[in-house]
Tab-separated table of N, CA and C in Angstrom:
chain	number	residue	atom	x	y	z
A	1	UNK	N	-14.378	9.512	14.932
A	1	UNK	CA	-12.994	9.403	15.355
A	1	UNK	C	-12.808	10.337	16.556
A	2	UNK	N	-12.238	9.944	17.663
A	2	UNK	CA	-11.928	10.690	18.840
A	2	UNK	C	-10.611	12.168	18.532
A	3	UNK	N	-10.892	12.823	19.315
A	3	UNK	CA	-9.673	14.108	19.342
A	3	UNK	C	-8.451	13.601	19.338
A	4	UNK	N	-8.343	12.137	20.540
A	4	UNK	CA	-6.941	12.174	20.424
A	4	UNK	C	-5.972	11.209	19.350
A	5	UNK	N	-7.406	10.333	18.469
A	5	UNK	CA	-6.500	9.450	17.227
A	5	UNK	C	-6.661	10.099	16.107
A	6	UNK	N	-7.927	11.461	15.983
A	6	UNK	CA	-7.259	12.582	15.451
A	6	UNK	C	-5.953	13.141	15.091
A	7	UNK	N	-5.475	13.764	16.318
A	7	UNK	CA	-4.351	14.089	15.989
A	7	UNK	C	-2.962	12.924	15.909
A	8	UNK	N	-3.407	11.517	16.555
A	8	UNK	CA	-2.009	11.104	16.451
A	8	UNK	C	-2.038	11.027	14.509
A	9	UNK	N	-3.030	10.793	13.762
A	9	UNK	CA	-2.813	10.479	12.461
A	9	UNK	C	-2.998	11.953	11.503
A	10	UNK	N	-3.113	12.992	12.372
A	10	UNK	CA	-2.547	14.142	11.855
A	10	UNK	C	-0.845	14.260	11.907
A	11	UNK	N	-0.733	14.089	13.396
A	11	UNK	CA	0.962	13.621	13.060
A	11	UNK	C	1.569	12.890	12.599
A	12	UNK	N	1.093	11.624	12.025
A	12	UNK	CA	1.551	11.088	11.258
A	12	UNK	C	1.520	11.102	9.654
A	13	UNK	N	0.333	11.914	9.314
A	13	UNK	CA	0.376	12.487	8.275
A	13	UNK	C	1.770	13.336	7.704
A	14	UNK	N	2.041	14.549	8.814
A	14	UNK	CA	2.764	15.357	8.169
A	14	UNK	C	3.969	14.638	8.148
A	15	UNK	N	4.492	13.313	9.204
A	15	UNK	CA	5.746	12.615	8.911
A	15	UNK	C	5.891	12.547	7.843
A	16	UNK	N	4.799	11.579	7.147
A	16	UNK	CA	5.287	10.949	6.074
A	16	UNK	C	5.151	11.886	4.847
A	17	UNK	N	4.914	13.121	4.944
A	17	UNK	CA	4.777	14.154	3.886
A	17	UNK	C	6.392	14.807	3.565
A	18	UNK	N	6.456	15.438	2.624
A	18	UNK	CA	7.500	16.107	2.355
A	18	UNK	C	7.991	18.020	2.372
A	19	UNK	N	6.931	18.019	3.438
A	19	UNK	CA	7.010	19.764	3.292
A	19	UNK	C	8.501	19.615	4.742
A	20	UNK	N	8.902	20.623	4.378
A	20	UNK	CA	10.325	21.065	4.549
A	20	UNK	C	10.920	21.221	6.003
A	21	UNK	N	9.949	22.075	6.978
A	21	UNK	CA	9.586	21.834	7.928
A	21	UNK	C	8.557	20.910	9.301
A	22	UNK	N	8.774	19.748	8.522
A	22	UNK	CA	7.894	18.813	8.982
A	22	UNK	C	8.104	18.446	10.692
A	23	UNK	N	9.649	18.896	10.744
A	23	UNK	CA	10.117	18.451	12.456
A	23	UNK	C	9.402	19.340	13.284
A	24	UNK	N	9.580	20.786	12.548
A	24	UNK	CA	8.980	21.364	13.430
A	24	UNK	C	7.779	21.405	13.665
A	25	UNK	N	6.956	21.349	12.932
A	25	UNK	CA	5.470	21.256	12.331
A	25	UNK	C	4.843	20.166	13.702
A	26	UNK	N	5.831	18.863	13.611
A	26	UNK	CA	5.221	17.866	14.187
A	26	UNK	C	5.281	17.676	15.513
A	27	UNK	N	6.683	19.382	16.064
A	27	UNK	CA	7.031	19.004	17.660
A	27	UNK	C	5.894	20.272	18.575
A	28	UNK	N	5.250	20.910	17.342
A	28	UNK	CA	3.772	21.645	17.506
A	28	UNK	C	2.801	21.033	17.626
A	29	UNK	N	3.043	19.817	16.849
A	29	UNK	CA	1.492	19.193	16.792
A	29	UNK	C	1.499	18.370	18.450
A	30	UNK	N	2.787	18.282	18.833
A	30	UNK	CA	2.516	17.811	19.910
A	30	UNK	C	2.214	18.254	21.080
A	31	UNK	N	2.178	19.792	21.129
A	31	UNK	CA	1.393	20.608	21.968
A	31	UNK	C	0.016	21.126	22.208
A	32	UNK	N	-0.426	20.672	21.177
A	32	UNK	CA	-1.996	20.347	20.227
A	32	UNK	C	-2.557	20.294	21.349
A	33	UNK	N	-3.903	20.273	21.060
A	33	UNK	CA	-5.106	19.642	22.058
A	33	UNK	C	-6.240	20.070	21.319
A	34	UNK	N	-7.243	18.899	20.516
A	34	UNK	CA	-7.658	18.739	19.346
A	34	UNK	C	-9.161	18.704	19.594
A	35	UNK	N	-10.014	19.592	19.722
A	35	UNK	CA	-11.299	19.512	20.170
A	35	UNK	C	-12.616	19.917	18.585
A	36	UNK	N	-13.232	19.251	18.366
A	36	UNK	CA	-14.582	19.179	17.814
A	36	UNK	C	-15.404	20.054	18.125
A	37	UNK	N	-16.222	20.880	17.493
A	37	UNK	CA	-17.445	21.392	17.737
A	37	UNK	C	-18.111	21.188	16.278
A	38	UNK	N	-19.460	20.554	17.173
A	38	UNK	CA	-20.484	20.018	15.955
A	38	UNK	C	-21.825	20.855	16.590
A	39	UNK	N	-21.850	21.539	15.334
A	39	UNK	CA	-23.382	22.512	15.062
A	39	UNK	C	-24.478	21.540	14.775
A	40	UNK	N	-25.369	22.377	15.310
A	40	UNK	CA	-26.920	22.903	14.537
A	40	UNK	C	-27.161	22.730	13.311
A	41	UNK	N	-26.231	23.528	12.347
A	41	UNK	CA	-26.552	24.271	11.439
A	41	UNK	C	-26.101	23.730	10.233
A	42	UNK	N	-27.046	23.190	9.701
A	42	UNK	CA	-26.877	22.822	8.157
A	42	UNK	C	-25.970	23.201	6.982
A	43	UNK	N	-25.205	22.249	6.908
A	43	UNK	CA	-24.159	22.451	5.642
A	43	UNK	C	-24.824	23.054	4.048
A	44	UNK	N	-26.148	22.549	3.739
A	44	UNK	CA	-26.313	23.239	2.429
A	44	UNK	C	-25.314	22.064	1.381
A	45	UNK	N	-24.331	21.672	1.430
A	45	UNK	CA	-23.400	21.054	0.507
A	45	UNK	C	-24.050	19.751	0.636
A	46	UNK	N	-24.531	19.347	1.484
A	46	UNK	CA	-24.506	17.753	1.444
A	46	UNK	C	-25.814	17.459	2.398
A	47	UNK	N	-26.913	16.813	1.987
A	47	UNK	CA	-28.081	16.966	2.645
A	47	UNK	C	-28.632	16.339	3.743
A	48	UNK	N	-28.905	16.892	4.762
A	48	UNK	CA	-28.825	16.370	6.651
A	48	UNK	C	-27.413	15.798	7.030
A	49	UNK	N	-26.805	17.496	6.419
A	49	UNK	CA	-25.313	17.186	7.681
A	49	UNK	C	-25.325	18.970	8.129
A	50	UNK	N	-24.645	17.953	9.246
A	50	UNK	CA	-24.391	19.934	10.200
A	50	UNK	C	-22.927	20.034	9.866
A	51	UNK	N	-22.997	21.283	9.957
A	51	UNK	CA	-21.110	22.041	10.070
A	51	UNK	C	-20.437	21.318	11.064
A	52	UNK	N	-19.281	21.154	11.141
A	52	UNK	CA	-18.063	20.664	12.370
A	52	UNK	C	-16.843	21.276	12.162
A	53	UNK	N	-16.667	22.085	13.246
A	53	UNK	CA	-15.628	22.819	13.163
A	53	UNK	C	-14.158	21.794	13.831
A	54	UNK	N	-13.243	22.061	13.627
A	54	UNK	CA	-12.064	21.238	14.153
A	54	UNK	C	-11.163	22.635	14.910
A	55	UNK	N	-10.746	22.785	16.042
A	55	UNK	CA	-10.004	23.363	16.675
A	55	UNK	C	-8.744	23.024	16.900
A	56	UNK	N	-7.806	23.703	16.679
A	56	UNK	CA	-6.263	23.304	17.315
A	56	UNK	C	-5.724	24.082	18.196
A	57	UNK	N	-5.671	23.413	19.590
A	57	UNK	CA	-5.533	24.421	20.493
A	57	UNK	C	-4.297	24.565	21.092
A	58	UNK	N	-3.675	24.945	20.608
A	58	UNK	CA	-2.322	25.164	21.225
A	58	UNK	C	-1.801	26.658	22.247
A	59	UNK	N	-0.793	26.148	23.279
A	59	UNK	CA	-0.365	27.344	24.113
A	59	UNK	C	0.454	28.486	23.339
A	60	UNK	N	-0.004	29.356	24.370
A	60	UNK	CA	-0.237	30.806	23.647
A	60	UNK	C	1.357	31.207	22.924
A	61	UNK	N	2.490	30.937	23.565
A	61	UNK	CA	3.754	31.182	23.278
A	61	UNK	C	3.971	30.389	22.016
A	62	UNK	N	3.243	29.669	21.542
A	62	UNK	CA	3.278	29.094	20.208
A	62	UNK	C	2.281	28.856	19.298
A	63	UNK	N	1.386	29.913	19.373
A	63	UNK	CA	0.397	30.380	18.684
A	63	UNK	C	0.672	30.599	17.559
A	64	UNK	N	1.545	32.093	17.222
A	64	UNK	CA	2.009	32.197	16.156
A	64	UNK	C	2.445	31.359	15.088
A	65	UNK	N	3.491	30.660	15.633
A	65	UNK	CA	4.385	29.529	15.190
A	65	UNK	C	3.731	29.052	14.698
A	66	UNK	N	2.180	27.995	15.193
A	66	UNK	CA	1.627	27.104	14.383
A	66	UNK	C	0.795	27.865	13.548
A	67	UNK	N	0.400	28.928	14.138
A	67	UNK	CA	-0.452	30.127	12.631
A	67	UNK	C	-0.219	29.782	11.099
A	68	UNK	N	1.360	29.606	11.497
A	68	UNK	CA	1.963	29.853	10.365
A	68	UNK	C	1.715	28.863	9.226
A	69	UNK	N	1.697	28.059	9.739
A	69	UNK	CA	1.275	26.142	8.942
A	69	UNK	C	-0.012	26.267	8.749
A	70	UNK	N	-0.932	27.653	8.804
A	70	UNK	CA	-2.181	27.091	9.270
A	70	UNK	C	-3.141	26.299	7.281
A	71	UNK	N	-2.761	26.833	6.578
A	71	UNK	CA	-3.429	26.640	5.778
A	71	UNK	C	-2.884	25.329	5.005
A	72	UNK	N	-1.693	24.779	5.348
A	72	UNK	CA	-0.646	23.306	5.426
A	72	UNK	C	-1.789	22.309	6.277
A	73	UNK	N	-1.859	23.026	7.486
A	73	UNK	CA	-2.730	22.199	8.325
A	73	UNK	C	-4.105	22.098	7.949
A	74	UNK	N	-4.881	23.008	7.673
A	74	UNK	CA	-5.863	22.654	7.207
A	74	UNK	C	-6.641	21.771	5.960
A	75	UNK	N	-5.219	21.975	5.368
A	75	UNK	CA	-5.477	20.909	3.949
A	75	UNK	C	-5.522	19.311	4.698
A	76	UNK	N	-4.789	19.389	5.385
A	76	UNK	CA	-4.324	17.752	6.121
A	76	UNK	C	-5.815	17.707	6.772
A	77	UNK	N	-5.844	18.282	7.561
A	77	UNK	CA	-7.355	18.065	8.226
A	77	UNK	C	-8.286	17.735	7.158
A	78	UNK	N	-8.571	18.211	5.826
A	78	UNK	CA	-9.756	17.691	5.279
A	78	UNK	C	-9.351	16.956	4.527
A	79	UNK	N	-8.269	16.319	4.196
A	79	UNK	CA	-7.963	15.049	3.604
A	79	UNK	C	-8.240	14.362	4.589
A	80	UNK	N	-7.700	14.536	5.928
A	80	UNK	CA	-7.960	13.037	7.043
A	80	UNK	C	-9.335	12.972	7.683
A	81	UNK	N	-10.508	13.912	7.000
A	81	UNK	CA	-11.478	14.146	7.923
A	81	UNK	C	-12.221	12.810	7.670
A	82	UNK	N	-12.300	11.940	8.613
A	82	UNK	CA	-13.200	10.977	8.406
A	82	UNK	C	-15.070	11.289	7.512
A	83	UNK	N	-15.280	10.774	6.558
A	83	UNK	CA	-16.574	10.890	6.704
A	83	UNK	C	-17.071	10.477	7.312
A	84	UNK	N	-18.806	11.432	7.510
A	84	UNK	CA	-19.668	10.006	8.262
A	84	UNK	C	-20.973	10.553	7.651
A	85	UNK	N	-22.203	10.096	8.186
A	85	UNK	CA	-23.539	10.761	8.240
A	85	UNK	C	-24.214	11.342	8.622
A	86	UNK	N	-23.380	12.164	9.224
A	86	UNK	CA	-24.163	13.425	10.121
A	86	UNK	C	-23.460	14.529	10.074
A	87	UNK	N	-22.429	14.821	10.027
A	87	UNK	CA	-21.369	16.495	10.050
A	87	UNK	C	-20.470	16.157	9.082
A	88	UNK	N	-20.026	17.570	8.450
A	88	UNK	CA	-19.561	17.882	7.120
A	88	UNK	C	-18.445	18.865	7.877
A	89	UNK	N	-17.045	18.346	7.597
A	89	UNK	CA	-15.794	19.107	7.997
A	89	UNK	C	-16.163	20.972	7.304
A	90	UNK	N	-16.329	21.967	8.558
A	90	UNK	CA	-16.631	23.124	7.975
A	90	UNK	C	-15.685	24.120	7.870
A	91	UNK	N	-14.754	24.024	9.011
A	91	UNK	CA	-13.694	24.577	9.115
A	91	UNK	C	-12.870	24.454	10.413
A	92	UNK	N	-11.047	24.835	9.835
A	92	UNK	CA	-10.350	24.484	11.128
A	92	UNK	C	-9.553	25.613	11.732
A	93	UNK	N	-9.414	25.629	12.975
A	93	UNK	CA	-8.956	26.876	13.177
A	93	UNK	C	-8.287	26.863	14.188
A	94	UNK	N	-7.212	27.473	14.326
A	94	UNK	CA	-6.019	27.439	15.448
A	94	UNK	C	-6.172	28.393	16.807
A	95	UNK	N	-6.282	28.223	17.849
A	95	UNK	CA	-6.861	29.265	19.103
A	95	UNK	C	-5.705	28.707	20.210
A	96	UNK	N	-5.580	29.494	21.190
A	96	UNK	CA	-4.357	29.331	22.417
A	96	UNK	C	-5.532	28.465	23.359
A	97	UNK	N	-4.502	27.924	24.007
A	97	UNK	CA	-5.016	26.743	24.671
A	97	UNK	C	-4.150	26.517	25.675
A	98	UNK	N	-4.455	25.389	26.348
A	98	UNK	CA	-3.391	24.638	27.555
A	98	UNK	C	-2.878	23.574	26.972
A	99	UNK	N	-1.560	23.219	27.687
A	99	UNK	CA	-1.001	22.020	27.172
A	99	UNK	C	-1.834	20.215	27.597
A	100	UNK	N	-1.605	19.674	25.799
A	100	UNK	CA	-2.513	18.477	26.283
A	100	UNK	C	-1.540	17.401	28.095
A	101	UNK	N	-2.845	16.568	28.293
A	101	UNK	CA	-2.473	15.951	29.322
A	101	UNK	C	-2.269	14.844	28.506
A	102	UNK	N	-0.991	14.420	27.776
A	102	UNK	CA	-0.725	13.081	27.071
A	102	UNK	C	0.470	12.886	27.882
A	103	UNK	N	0.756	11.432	27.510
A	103	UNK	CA	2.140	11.231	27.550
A	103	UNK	C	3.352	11.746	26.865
A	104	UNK	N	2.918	12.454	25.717
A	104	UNK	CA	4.022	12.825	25.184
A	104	UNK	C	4.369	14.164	26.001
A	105	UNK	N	4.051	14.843	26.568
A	105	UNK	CA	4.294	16.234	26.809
A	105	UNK	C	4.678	15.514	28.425
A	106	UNK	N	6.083	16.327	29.250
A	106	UNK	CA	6.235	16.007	30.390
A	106	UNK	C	6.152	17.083	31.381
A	107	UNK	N	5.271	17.956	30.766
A	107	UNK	CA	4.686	18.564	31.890
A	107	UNK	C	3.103	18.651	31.680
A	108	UNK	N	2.749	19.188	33.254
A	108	UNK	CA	0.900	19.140	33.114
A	108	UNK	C	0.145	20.013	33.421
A	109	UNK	N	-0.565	20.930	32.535
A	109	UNK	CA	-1.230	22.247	32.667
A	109	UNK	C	-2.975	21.613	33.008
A	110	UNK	N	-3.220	21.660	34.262
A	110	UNK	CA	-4.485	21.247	34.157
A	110	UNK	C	-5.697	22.852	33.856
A	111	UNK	N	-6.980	22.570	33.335
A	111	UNK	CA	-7.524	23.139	33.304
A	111	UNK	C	-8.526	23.204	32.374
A	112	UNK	N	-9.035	24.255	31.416
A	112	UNK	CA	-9.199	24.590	31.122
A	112	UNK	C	-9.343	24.526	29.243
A	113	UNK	N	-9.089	23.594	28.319
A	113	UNK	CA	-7.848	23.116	27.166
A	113	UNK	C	-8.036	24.016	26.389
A	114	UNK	N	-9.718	24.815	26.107
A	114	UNK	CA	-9.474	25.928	24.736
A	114	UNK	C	-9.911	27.003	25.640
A	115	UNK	N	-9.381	27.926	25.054
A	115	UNK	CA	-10.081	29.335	25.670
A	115	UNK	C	-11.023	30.077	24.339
């Protein structure tokens, strides 16, 4: 699954969920910028798969903010983690970033997306 139908069905996840702050949750997710890193390094859990980390990279002035969801978010991530046959969802983790270049966002930070 690509980064960016990743996150659209991460956001659509938390729509249709019932945690309390979901508006806000979801007007974060749209500052997102959703990048993969797939290891080397053997999971141990499940045999000839590597670790894959999931990143959420959001700008720095709302770092915190999404911090806060982080363990909300991470449950969603390994419910939606696609399986496959080669990488085993290892962990997800929230880092400052640039704003994505989608349509939803109407401005455009080129550069750089995770730091």
């Amino acid at each position: 699954m690509q980064e960016k139908d990743f996150k659209k069905l991460l956001i659509d996840t938390v729509k249709i969920s019932d945690h309390p702050d979901k508006e806000k949750i979801i007007n974060l997710l749209r500052l997102v910028t959703i990048h993969y890193e797939q290891t080397g390094e053997f999971t141990y859990h499940l045999w000839n798969h590597y670790k894959e980390y999931i990143y959420l990279c959001i700008i720095p002035d709302k770092l915190i903010e999404l911090k806060s969801y982080s363990d909300y978010l991470c449950d969603i991530c390994y419910e939606i983690y696609p399986p496959n046959d080669d990488y085993e969802l290892f962990g997800v983790e929230i880092k400052p970033g640039a704003l994505p270049n989608d349509e939803e966002i109407s401005q455009v930070n080129r550069g750089k997306n995770c730091i």
